Amino acid sequence: MKAISCTMAEVEEQGRKSSEESSDDSEEEENEEEPKLKYERLTNGVTEILQKDAASCMTVHDKFLALGTHFGKVFLLDIQGNVTQKFDISPVKINQISLDDSGEHVGICSEDGKVQVFGLYTREGFHENFDCPIKIVALHPQFGRSSSKQFVTGGSKLQLYERNWLNRWKTLTLHEGEGTITNIKWKANLIAWANSVGVKIYDISTRQRITNVLRDNASLRPDMYPCSLCWKDSTTLVIGWGTSVKICAVKERDPTEVRDLPSRYVEIVSAFDTEFYISGLGPLGDQLVILYYVKEISDETDKEFRARPRLDIIQPLPETCEEISSDALTVRHFQENECRDYGLEHSEGESLFYIISPKDIVVAKERDQDDHIDWLLDKKKYEEALMAAEISFKNIKRHEVQKIGIAYINHLVEKGEYDVAARKCQKVLGKNMELWENEVYRFKTIGQLKAISQYLPRGDLRLRPAIYEMILHEFLKSDFEGFATLIREWPGDLYNNMTVVQAVRDHLKKDPNNGTLLTTLAELYTYDQRYDRALKIYLQLRHKDVYQLIHKHNLFSSIEDKIVLLMDFDKEKAVDMLLDNEDKISIDRVVEELKDRPELLHVYLHKLFKRDHHKGQKYHEKQISLYAEYDRPNLLPFLRDSTHCPLEKALEICQQRNFVEETVFLLSRMGNSRRALQMIMEELHDVDKAIEFAKEQDDAELWEDLISYSIDKPPFITGLLNNIGTHVDPILLIHRIKEDMEIPSLRDSLVKILQDYNLQILLREGCKKILVADSLSLLKKMQRTQMRGVRVDEENICEACHAPILPTDTAKVFNVVVFHCRHMFHKECLPSPSTIPAVQFCNICSAKRRGPGSAIMEI
């Protein structure tokens, strides 16, 4: 959808009315695109000028504007449109005004053939009257700095004027013979001009014409639909003529090409047609701004009429263009204007575009962030406006952001989106307590306190306690769960705790068993440090937070008489808490409290025993009966691990209850292994367990008893044959088997015995080989070690007399004995040789124990 901007004063109200009439069409509003430009009419002195006269041309400098009129006047204006200077040039229309880059020199031409080029501050320059209308004049961009003071004029021919070394003006005709020259644009060293045939470009530095771009639609009158030219940069020319746009790039020619060609050439990089007639062009970054003269067909009369001109921003492409925005402009007397009556000038210093018509001048400017925010607010897009304002203003205009935010909140409340509005309060109102309280009271008035409750300040910045109490009372009337949530989430010092406690107690008088209110009351008591009352309520409710309350506030002295209640509620948590805090509630105290509840006592003592086998040792005797009664699976592990359990008492209890496995263990532990084995065989009838028991005890008499008991029981014999091969000689068992007795799987059992025997033989042989190999390896290592030389020097001493081992005069004959153990002796210090004269041993090592390495090595 094209954005239509009617911003001139007399149509602003009409635009607003049209907007109001179409406000019901929400879909159209949502799809409306934001304008890219904003417009304002150039007023002040311009208004008075155009009431009496009509604009014929205008040129723009960063510092000022120059306006020419149909009555031959030239006005210099500031950017607000105030007249700073006036020149009476001619009695007829001013055709063109040109300024150099410095803005200090101006060139003017008029319909009666006058051409004036002068300094705005000196009035010295060129003044000439020609016998034909001069349509265009253009100063060299560096006119003021150049000594040659070049400029060109265009009428029936294009002429270049420049001063020679004698300070006289010299004229050079650059082109003629192709009709009237209607436009000239000079950039750096390039001059572009348009005549009836097309557009030419001339390089002033090389004095060469480098291109000729023909116009496309020759049927259009050049005087009615003049050519528009603009330089995007020093080498890119944009040509707009009729409905055709061409973008030309001036490029350097390869020096290897033909020598008689110009050093530069032109390449058309983009060419496309437009819907309407072009009245002006201007660059906007890599985009173009185009002023269109528009003709439309009336639906009523089917006749063509002049419509409002349009200013479009387009993105050029190689063979087409993309429309970015399109604005229809209501300029004064647009119904009377022709295509040639419009013009578009732009300021290179900033993105300002001036739309010139005979009775009106409109300034188009790129919309800034403030304009963007205003547009969003006008379209009720408050969320986007708020985000844009925060990014743009930050802390500089916090009040502006707040103003937008409040407007957004009001809009949401009007739409009934109370939750969203309340959420925005947190972001918009910030630290302004007055605004916060106003919003709270407004939400109370519309019955929506609940919506804003969760977003109220609750940190360092806080409202008055009465505000929070008002909201709590509102919840207490109708929403107990919501009330409880606020109490949990809000810090207890936001409000008067006693006031809220009393309100809750008043409600409990009507509904004393309300769990939500009771829990909340307990939390309020906790905030007020009345922990005993909170604990009482939690225990009454069997609330899971009771343990956290006890831990957090060290309430162990308050629960000594409530241990049974705590364990009835959650045995595991209660026992863990009691064991973790033995220093606060002793084991004896807990046992005393639980003496009438043996099932709970067992849970406590069992966990105590698991943590430490010795802490509750005086209760181990009692635990035997507790395990037997409530937890038999853990009785045997307890008997195994406890070193403080009275075995006789345990054996008595187990025998009374006929706990065979536990009795077997106790008999074994008490040394009565034969009786234990007998119970396994006679009561459990478990040969595998009997064999395992015999293996553990490793007692020959037990094996004998086991064999004797099993000899007339074939299944037992099978078990023994399969398992005793590594503990008892199987022959002893086989010899005692009666003839003709059928033994299940006898063959397999005998095969297993033989395999076990073979395995033992193999293991022995393997171990023997390893032992021999290791012995040989170590012997070789010892031999290598003993064959090494031993260093003997003056630092060594005799181990017998402790004198230096070497004499002071080594020239004399001396004898030293060095043993392989590295002990050294003077030979005369050693006792007489042993009974075997060839072998002598170290006295020191022999005194400890004789072994390898103590033999002699004599030097």
mmCIF file of N, CA, C and O in Angstrom, residues 520-599:
data_model
loop_
_atom_site.group_PDB
_atom_site.id
_atom_site.type_symbol
_atom_site.label_atom_id
_atom_site.label_comp_id
_atom_site.label_asym_id
_atom_site.label_seq_id
_atom_site.Cartn_x
_atom_site.Cartn_y
_atom_site.Cartn_z
ATOM 1 N N THR A 520 -1.262 -20.235 55.459
ATOM 2 C CA THR A 520 -0.850 -18.839 55.314
ATOM 3 C C THR A 520 -0.629 -18.189 56.671
ATOM 4 O O THR A 520 0.318 -17.413 56.852
ATOM 5 N N LEU A 521 -1.507 -18.514 57.633
ATOM 6 C CA LEU A 521 -1.336 -17.967 58.982
ATOM 7 C C LEU A 521 -0.008 -18.438 59.581
ATOM 8 O O LEU A 521 0.703 -17.669 60.244
ATOM 9 N N ALA A 522 0.328 -19.716 59.362
ATOM 10 C CA ALA A 522 1.610 -20.227 59.852
ATOM 11 C C ALA A 522 2.778 -19.453 59.225
ATOM 12 O O ALA A 522 3.768 -19.124 59.903
ATOM 13 N N GLU A 523 2.685 -19.134 57.938
ATOM 14 C CA GLU A 523 3.742 -18.361 57.280
ATOM 15 C C GLU A 523 3.831 -16.953 57.866
ATOM 16 O O GLU A 523 4.924 -16.417 58.064
ATOM 17 N N LEU A 524 2.676 -16.355 58.144
ATOM 18 C CA LEU A 524 2.683 -15.021 58.752
ATOM 19 C C LEU A 524 3.308 -15.059 60.147
ATOM 20 O O LEU A 524 4.064 -14.160 60.535
ATOM 21 N N TYR A 525 2.992 -16.109 60.933
ATOM 22 C CA TYR A 525 3.626 -16.268 62.248
ATOM 23 C C TYR A 525 5.143 -16.415 62.098
ATOM 24 O O TYR A 525 5.918 -15.910 62.904
ATOM 25 N N THR A 526 5.552 -17.126 61.044
ATOM 26 C CA THR A 526 6.982 -17.301 60.810
ATOM 27 C C THR A 526 7.651 -15.966 60.512
ATOM 28 O O THR A 526 8.725 -15.661 61.041
ATOM 29 N N TYR A 527 7.019 -15.137 59.644
ATOM 30 C CA TYR A 527 7.563 -13.812 59.363
ATOM 31 C C TYR A 527 7.693 -12.984 60.641
ATOM 32 O O TYR A 527 8.620 -12.203 60.801
ATOM 33 N N ASP A 528 6.738 -13.208 61.565
ATOM 34 C CA ASP A 528 6.708 -12.434 62.804
ATOM 35 C C ASP A 528 7.545 -13.094 63.910
ATOM 36 O O ASP A 528 7.473 -12.668 65.062
ATOM 37 N N GLN A 529 8.260 -14.185 63.560
ATOM 38 C CA GLN A 529 9.145 -14.911 64.473
ATOM 39 C C GLN A 529 8.387 -15.557 65.638
ATOM 40 O O GLN A 529 8.969 -15.819 66.695
ATOM 41 N N ARG A 530 7.131 -15.839 65.435
ATOM 42 C CA ARG A 530 6.372 -16.597 66.431
ATOM 43 C C ARG A 530 6.333 -18.054 65.954
ATOM 44 O O ARG A 530 5.321 -18.575 65.508
ATOM 45 N N TYR A 531 7.499 -18.705 66.073
ATOM 46 C CA TYR A 531 7.695 -20.009 65.456
ATOM 47 C C TYR A 531 6.886 -21.114 66.141
ATOM 48 O O TYR A 531 6.467 -22.059 65.473
ATOM 49 N N ASP A 532 6.681 -21.016 67.441
ATOM 50 C CA ASP A 532 5.924 -22.057 68.134
ATOM 51 C C ASP A 532 4.509 -22.159 67.577
ATOM 52 O O ASP A 532 3.980 -23.260 67.377
ATOM 53 N N ARG A 533 3.906 -21.010 67.331
ATOM 54 C CA ARG A 533 2.542 -21.025 66.785
ATOM 55 C C ARG A 533 2.549 -21.571 65.351
ATOM 56 O O ARG A 533 1.645 -22.321 64.965
ATOM 57 N N ALA A 534 3.575 -21.198 64.586
ATOM 58 C CA ALA A 534 3.662 -21.713 63.217
ATOM 59 C C ALA A 534 3.876 -23.216 63.225
ATOM 60 O O ALA A 534 3.245 -23.954 62.446
ATOM 61 N N LEU A 535 4.729 -23.715 64.143
ATOM 62 C CA LEU A 535 5.012 -25.144 64.227
ATOM 63 C C LEU A 535 3.762 -25.924 64.602
ATOM 64 O O LEU A 535 3.480 -26.999 64.051
ATOM 65 N N LYS A 536 2.999 -25.371 65.513
ATOM 66 C CA LYS A 536 1.771 -26.040 65.941
ATOM 67 C C LYS A 536 0.803 -26.211 64.767
ATOM 68 O O LYS A 536 0.209 -27.279 64.579
ATOM 69 N N ILE A 537 0.686 -25.168 63.958
ATOM 70 C CA ILE A 537 -0.226 -25.242 62.797
ATOM 71 C C ILE A 537 0.306 -26.235 61.770
ATOM 72 O O ILE A 537 -0.450 -27.048 61.207
ATOM 73 N N TYR A 538 1.614 -26.203 61.510
ATOM 74 C CA TYR A 538 2.185 -27.120 60.528
ATOM 75 C C TYR A 538 1.987 -28.577 60.954
ATOM 76 O O TYR A 538 1.672 -29.443 60.116
ATOM 77 N N LEU A 539 2.188 -28.851 62.232
ATOM 78 C CA LEU A 539 1.989 -30.224 62.705
ATOM 79 C C LEU A 539 0.521 -30.613 62.632
ATOM 80 O O LEU A 539 0.184 -31.755 62.298
ATOM 81 N N GLN A 540 -0.344 -29.669 62.923
ATOM 82 C CA GLN A 540 -1.777 -29.936 62.825
ATOM 83 C C GLN A 540 -2.163 -30.278 61.390
ATOM 84 O O GLN A 540 -2.977 -31.177 61.143
ATOM 85 N N LEU A 541 -1.536 -29.572 60.454
ATOM 86 C CA LEU A 541 -1.853 -29.789 59.033
ATOM 87 C C LEU A 541 -1.003 -30.892 58.406
ATOM 88 O O LEU A 541 -1.231 -31.261 57.256
ATOM 89 N N ARG A 542 -0.028 -31.395 59.164
ATOM 90 C CA ARG A 542 0.938 -32.350 58.614
ATOM 91 C C ARG A 542 1.581 -31.767 57.348
ATOM 92 O O ARG A 542 1.666 -32.408 56.302
ATOM 93 N N HIS A 543 2.047 -30.549 57.486
ATOM 94 C CA HIS A 543 2.575 -29.792 56.351
ATOM 95 C C HIS A 543 4.032 -30.169 56.094
ATOM 96 O O HIS A 543 4.829 -30.316 57.025
ATOM 97 N N LYS A 544 4.378 -30.295 54.837
ATOM 98 C CA LYS A 544 5.726 -30.741 54.466
ATOM 99 C C LYS A 544 6.806 -29.744 54.880
ATOM 100 O O LYS A 544 7.969 -30.119 55.050
ATOM 101 N N ASP A 545 6.456 -28.483 55.070
ATOM 102 C CA ASP A 545 7.464 -27.481 55.405
ATOM 103 C C ASP A 545 7.829 -27.477 56.879
ATOM 104 O O ASP A 545 8.639 -26.651 57.308
ATOM 105 N N VAL A 546 7.223 -28.385 57.665
ATOM 106 C CA VAL A 546 7.495 -28.386 59.104
ATOM 107 C C VAL A 546 8.970 -28.673 59.376
ATOM 108 O O VAL A 546 9.583 -28.070 60.272
ATOM 109 N N TYR A 547 9.559 -29.556 58.606
ATOM 110 C CA TYR A 547 10.969 -29.897 58.828
ATOM 111 C C TYR A 547 11.877 -28.726 58.460
ATOM 112 O O TYR A 547 12.860 -28.444 59.141
ATOM 113 N N GLN A 548 11.551 -28.056 57.376
ATOM 114 C CA GLN A 548 12.332 -26.886 56.981
ATOM 115 C C GLN A 548 12.234 -25.794 58.045
ATOM 116 O O GLN A 548 13.228 -25.130 58.369
ATOM 117 N N LEU A 549 11.042 -25.625 58.613
ATOM 118 C CA LEU A 549 10.841 -24.620 59.662
ATOM 119 C C LEU A 549 11.707 -24.946 60.876
ATOM 120 O O LEU A 549 12.355 -24.066 61.458
ATOM 121 N N ILE A 550 11.728 -26.225 61.270
ATOM 122 C CA ILE A 550 12.516 -26.639 62.444
ATOM 123 C C ILE A 550 13.996 -26.393 62.199
ATOM 124 O O ILE A 550 14.704 -25.840 63.041
ATOM 125 N N HIS A 551 14.470 -26.795 61.039
ATOM 126 C CA HIS A 551 15.888 -26.621 60.726
ATOM 127 C C HIS A 551 16.264 -25.146 60.654
ATOM 128 O O HIS A 551 17.266 -24.711 61.245
ATOM 129 N N LYS A 552 15.471 -24.395 59.917
ATOM 130 C CA LYS A 552 15.817 -23.005 59.634
ATOM 131 C C LYS A 552 15.870 -22.163 60.901
ATOM 132 O O LYS A 552 16.734 -21.281 61.039
ATOM 133 N N HIS A 553 14.932 -22.445 61.839
ATOM 134 C CA HIS A 553 14.833 -21.591 63.029
ATOM 135 C C HIS A 553 15.240 -22.321 64.312
ATOM 136 O O HIS A 553 14.950 -21.836 65.413
ATOM 137 N N ASN A 554 15.900 -23.501 64.159
ATOM 138 C CA ASN A 554 16.458 -24.231 65.298
ATOM 139 C C ASN A 554 15.409 -24.456 66.399
ATOM 140 O O ASN A 554 15.598 -24.080 67.558
ATOM 141 N N LEU A 555 14.318 -25.118 66.021
ATOM 142 C CA LEU A 555 13.205 -25.327 66.949
ATOM 143 C C LEU A 555 13.250 -26.705 67.603
ATOM 144 O O LEU A 555 12.214 -27.257 67.973
ATOM 145 N N PHE A 556 14.430 -27.272 67.765
ATOM 146 C CA PHE A 556 14.531 -28.646 68.283
ATOM 147 C C PHE A 556 14.065 -28.763 69.731
ATOM 148 O O PHE A 556 13.526 -29.786 70.132
ATOM 149 N N SER A 557 14.264 -27.717 70.486
ATOM 150 C CA SER A 557 13.779 -27.772 71.876
ATOM 151 C C SER A 557 12.256 -27.805 71.930
ATOM 152 O O SER A 557 11.674 -28.264 72.924
ATOM 153 N N SER A 558 11.614 -27.348 70.847
ATOM 154 C CA SER A 558 10.146 -27.320 70.834
ATOM 155 C C SER A 558 9.543 -28.621 70.346
ATOM 156 O O SER A 558 8.320 -28.801 70.424
ATOM 157 N N ILE A 559 10.355 -29.528 69.826
ATOM 158 C CA ILE A 559 9.774 -30.753 69.245
ATOM 159 C C ILE A 559 10.109 -31.998 70.054
ATOM 160 O O ILE A 559 9.792 -33.108 69.626
ATOM 161 N N GLU A 560 10.758 -31.830 71.231
ATOM 162 C CA GLU A 560 11.130 -33.013 72.000
ATOM 163 C C GLU A 560 9.914 -33.843 72.385
ATOM 164 O O GLU A 560 9.991 -35.068 72.469
ATOM 165 N N ASP A 561 8.779 -33.202 72.625
ATOM 166 C CA ASP A 561 7.567 -33.935 72.966
ATOM 167 C C ASP A 561 6.662 -34.169 71.762
ATOM 168 O O ASP A 561 5.518 -34.569 71.909
ATOM 169 N N LYS A 562 7.192 -33.870 70.553
ATOM 170 C CA LYS A 562 6.390 -34.022 69.331
ATOM 171 C C LYS A 562 7.045 -34.982 68.348
ATOM 172 O O LYS A 562 6.714 -34.996 67.164
ATOM 173 N N ILE A 563 7.976 -35.801 68.846
ATOM 174 C CA ILE A 563 8.712 -36.710 67.954
ATOM 175 C C ILE A 563 7.784 -37.726 67.321
ATOM 176 O O ILE A 563 7.888 -38.045 66.128
ATOM 177 N N VAL A 564 6.842 -38.276 68.116
ATOM 178 C CA VAL A 564 5.902 -39.265 67.576
ATOM 179 C C VAL A 564 5.063 -38.639 66.467
ATOM 180 O O VAL A 564 4.821 -39.258 65.410
ATOM 181 N N LEU A 565 4.607 -37.381 66.670
ATOM 182 C CA LEU A 565 3.819 -36.695 65.637
ATOM 183 C C LEU A 565 4.635 -36.526 64.359
ATOM 184 O O LEU A 565 4.135 -36.748 63.255
ATOM 185 N N LEU A 566 5.888 -36.126 64.519
ATOM 186 C CA LEU A 566 6.734 -35.926 63.349
ATOM 187 C C LEU A 566 6.953 -37.228 62.591
ATOM 188 O O LEU A 566 6.909 -37.261 61.352
ATOM 189 N N MET A 567 7.155 -38.337 63.345
ATOM 190 C CA MET A 567 7.401 -39.612 62.667
ATOM 191 C C MET A 567 6.129 -40.182 62.073
ATOM 192 O O MET A 567 6.170 -40.862 61.039
ATOM 193 N N ASP A 568 5.004 -39.928 62.694
ATOM 194 C CA ASP A 568 3.742 -40.358 62.076
ATOM 195 C C ASP A 568 3.521 -39.645 60.748
ATOM 196 O O ASP A 568 2.922 -40.200 59.822
ATOM 197 N N PHE A 569 4.009 -38.407 60.659
ATOM 198 C CA PHE A 569 3.828 -37.625 59.440
ATOM 199 C C PHE A 569 4.765 -38.119 58.330
ATOM 200 O O PHE A 569 4.340 -38.390 57.216
ATOM 201 N N ASP A 570 6.051 -38.237 58.635
ATOM 202 C CA ASP A 570 7.034 -38.703 57.630
ATOM 203 C C ASP A 570 8.213 -39.313 58.374
ATOM 204 O O ASP A 570 9.109 -38.607 58.850
ATOM 205 N N LYS A 571 8.203 -40.659 58.487
ATOM 206 C CA LYS A 571 9.222 -41.349 59.285
ATOM 207 C C LYS A 571 10.631 -41.058 58.771
ATOM 208 O O LYS A 571 11.541 -40.780 59.551
ATOM 209 N N GLU A 572 10.807 -41.142 57.447
ATOM 210 C CA GLU A 572 12.146 -41.006 56.894
ATOM 211 C C GLU A 572 12.729 -39.623 57.180
ATOM 212 O O GLU A 572 13.863 -39.483 57.653
ATOM 213 N N LYS A 573 11.956 -38.570 56.882
ATOM 214 C CA LYS A 573 12.454 -37.213 57.116
ATOM 215 C C LYS A 573 12.687 -36.960 58.595
ATOM 216 O O LYS A 573 13.672 -36.317 58.985
ATOM 217 N N ALA A 574 11.760 -37.454 59.431
ATOM 218 C CA ALA A 574 11.887 -37.223 60.866
ATOM 219 C C ALA A 574 13.149 -37.884 61.414
ATOM 220 O O ALA A 574 13.918 -37.269 62.167
ATOM 221 N N VAL A 575 13.396 -39.149 61.039
ATOM 222 C CA VAL A 575 14.572 -39.857 61.543
ATOM 223 C C VAL A 575 15.854 -39.186 61.052
ATOM 224 O O VAL A 575 16.809 -39.008 61.817
ATOM 225 N N ASP A 576 15.885 -38.810 59.759
ATOM 226 C CA ASP A 576 17.076 -38.133 59.239
ATOM 227 C C ASP A 576 17.349 -36.841 60.003
ATOM 228 O O ASP A 576 18.499 -36.532 60.331
ATOM 229 N N MET A 577 16.292 -36.102 60.292
ATOM 230 C CA MET A 577 16.459 -34.851 61.030
ATOM 231 C C MET A 577 16.988 -35.119 62.442
ATOM 232 O O MET A 577 17.897 -34.436 62.927
ATOM 233 N N LEU A 578 16.418 -36.134 63.122
ATOM 234 C CA LEU A 578 16.846 -36.445 64.491
ATOM 235 C C LEU A 578 18.294 -36.922 64.528
ATOM 236 O O LEU A 578 19.071 -36.532 65.399
ATOM 237 N N LEU A 579 18.683 -37.760 63.567
ATOM 238 C CA LEU A 579 20.054 -38.260 63.548
ATOM 239 C C LEU A 579 21.051 -37.168 63.170
ATOM 240 O O LEU A 579 22.189 -37.178 63.641
ATOM 241 N N ASP A 580 20.610 -36.228 62.325
ATOM 242 C CA ASP A 580 21.505 -35.126 61.949
ATOM 243 C C ASP A 580 21.712 -34.143 63.087
ATOM 244 O O ASP A 580 22.620 -33.298 63.019
ATOM 245 N N ASN A 581 20.860 -34.211 64.074
ATOM 246 C CA ASN A 581 20.926 -33.237 65.169
ATOM 247 C C ASN A 581 20.967 -33.931 66.529
ATOM 248 O O ASN A 581 20.256 -33.564 67.462
ATOM 249 N N GLU A 582 21.803 -34.958 66.641
ATOM 250 C CA GLU A 582 21.943 -35.683 67.911
ATOM 251 C C GLU A 582 22.402 -34.784 69.047
ATOM 252 O O GLU A 582 22.094 -35.019 70.215
ATOM 253 N N ASP A 583 23.167 -33.740 68.691
ATOM 254 C CA ASP A 583 23.649 -32.842 69.738
ATOM 255 C C ASP A 583 22.530 -32.004 70.339
ATOM 256 O O ASP A 583 22.665 -31.481 71.449
ATOM 257 N N LYS A 584 21.413 -31.916 69.622
ATOM 258 C CA LYS A 584 20.290 -31.117 70.117
ATOM 259 C C LYS A 584 19.191 -31.978 70.724
ATOM 260 O O LYS A 584 18.503 -31.544 71.654
ATOM 261 N N ILE A 585 18.994 -33.161 70.172
ATOM 262 C CA ILE A 585 18.038 -34.122 70.749
ATOM 263 C C ILE A 585 18.778 -35.454 70.860
ATOM 264 O O ILE A 585 19.076 -36.091 69.840
ATOM 265 N N SER A 586 19.088 -35.875 72.069
ATOM 266 C CA SER A 586 19.927 -37.047 72.280
ATOM 267 C C SER A 586 19.226 -38.336 71.875
ATOM 268 O O SER A 586 17.983 -38.394 71.783
ATOM 269 N N ILE A 587 20.025 -39.378 71.649
ATOM 270 C CA ILE A 587 19.488 -40.692 71.300
ATOM 271 C C ILE A 587 18.597 -41.213 72.425
ATOM 272 O O ILE A 587 17.508 -41.740 72.182
ATOM 273 N N ASP A 588 19.058 -41.035 73.651
ATOM 274 C CA ASP A 588 18.277 -41.530 74.793
ATOM 275 C C ASP A 588 16.915 -40.850 74.858
ATOM 276 O O ASP A 588 15.910 -41.492 75.173
ATOM 277 N N ARG A 589 16.902 -39.535 74.550
ATOM 278 C CA ARG A 589 15.631 -38.798 74.585
ATOM 279 C C ARG A 589 14.664 -39.333 73.530
ATOM 280 O O ARG A 589 13.478 -39.511 73.773
ATOM 281 N N VAL A 590 15.185 -39.598 72.348
ATOM 282 C CA VAL A 590 14.329 -40.114 71.270
ATOM 283 C C VAL A 590 13.804 -41.497 71.628
ATOM 284 O O VAL A 590 12.614 -41.798 71.448
ATOM 285 N N VAL A 591 14.694 -42.362 72.147
ATOM 286 C CA VAL A 591 14.269 -43.715 72.529
ATOM 287 C C VAL A 591 13.189 -43.655 73.604
ATOM 288 O O VAL A 591 12.206 -44.401 73.559
ATOM 289 N N GLU A 592 13.358 -42.749 74.535
ATOM 290 C CA GLU A 592 12.369 -42.599 75.601
ATOM 291 C C GLU A 592 11.010 -42.188 75.028
ATOM 292 O O GLU A 592 9.964 -42.701 75.443
ATOM 293 N N GLU A 593 11.032 -41.246 74.070
ATOM 294 C CA GLU A 593 9.779 -40.769 73.476
ATOM 295 C C GLU A 593 9.100 -41.859 72.640
ATOM 296 O O GLU A 593 7.876 -41.887 72.507
ATOM 297 N N LEU A 594 9.896 -42.765 72.089
ATOM 298 C CA LEU A 594 9.344 -43.773 71.173
ATOM 299 C C LEU A 594 9.141 -45.135 71.847
ATOM 300 O O LEU A 594 8.821 -46.119 71.156
ATOM 301 N N LYS A 595 9.323 -45.229 73.152
ATOM 302 C CA LYS A 595 9.260 -46.534 73.809
ATOM 303 C C LYS A 595 7.889 -47.188 73.687
ATOM 304 O O LYS A 595 7.780 -48.417 73.687
ATOM 305 N N ASP A 596 6.848 -46.412 73.545
ATOM 306 C CA ASP A 596 5.500 -46.977 73.398
ATOM 307 C C ASP A 596 5.129 -47.206 71.942
ATOM 308 O O ASP A 596 4.028 -47.656 71.652
ATOM 309 N N ARG A 597 6.023 -46.854 71.043
ATOM 310 C CA ARG A 597 5.775 -47.082 69.614
ATOM 311 C C ARG A 597 6.962 -47.854 69.047
ATOM 312 O O ARG A 597 7.833 -47.303 68.375
ATOM 313 N N PRO A 598 7.013 -49.204 69.368
ATOM 314 C CA PRO A 598 8.196 -49.987 68.971
ATOM 315 C C PRO A 598 8.457 -49.994 67.481
ATOM 316 O O PRO A 598 9.613 -50.082 67.049
ATOM 317 N N GLU A 599 7.398 -49.914 66.642
ATOM 318 C CA GLU A 599 7.630 -49.920 65.193
ATOM 319 C C GLU A 599 8.390 -48.665 64.759
ATOM 320 O O GLU A 599 9.229 -48.703 63.840
#
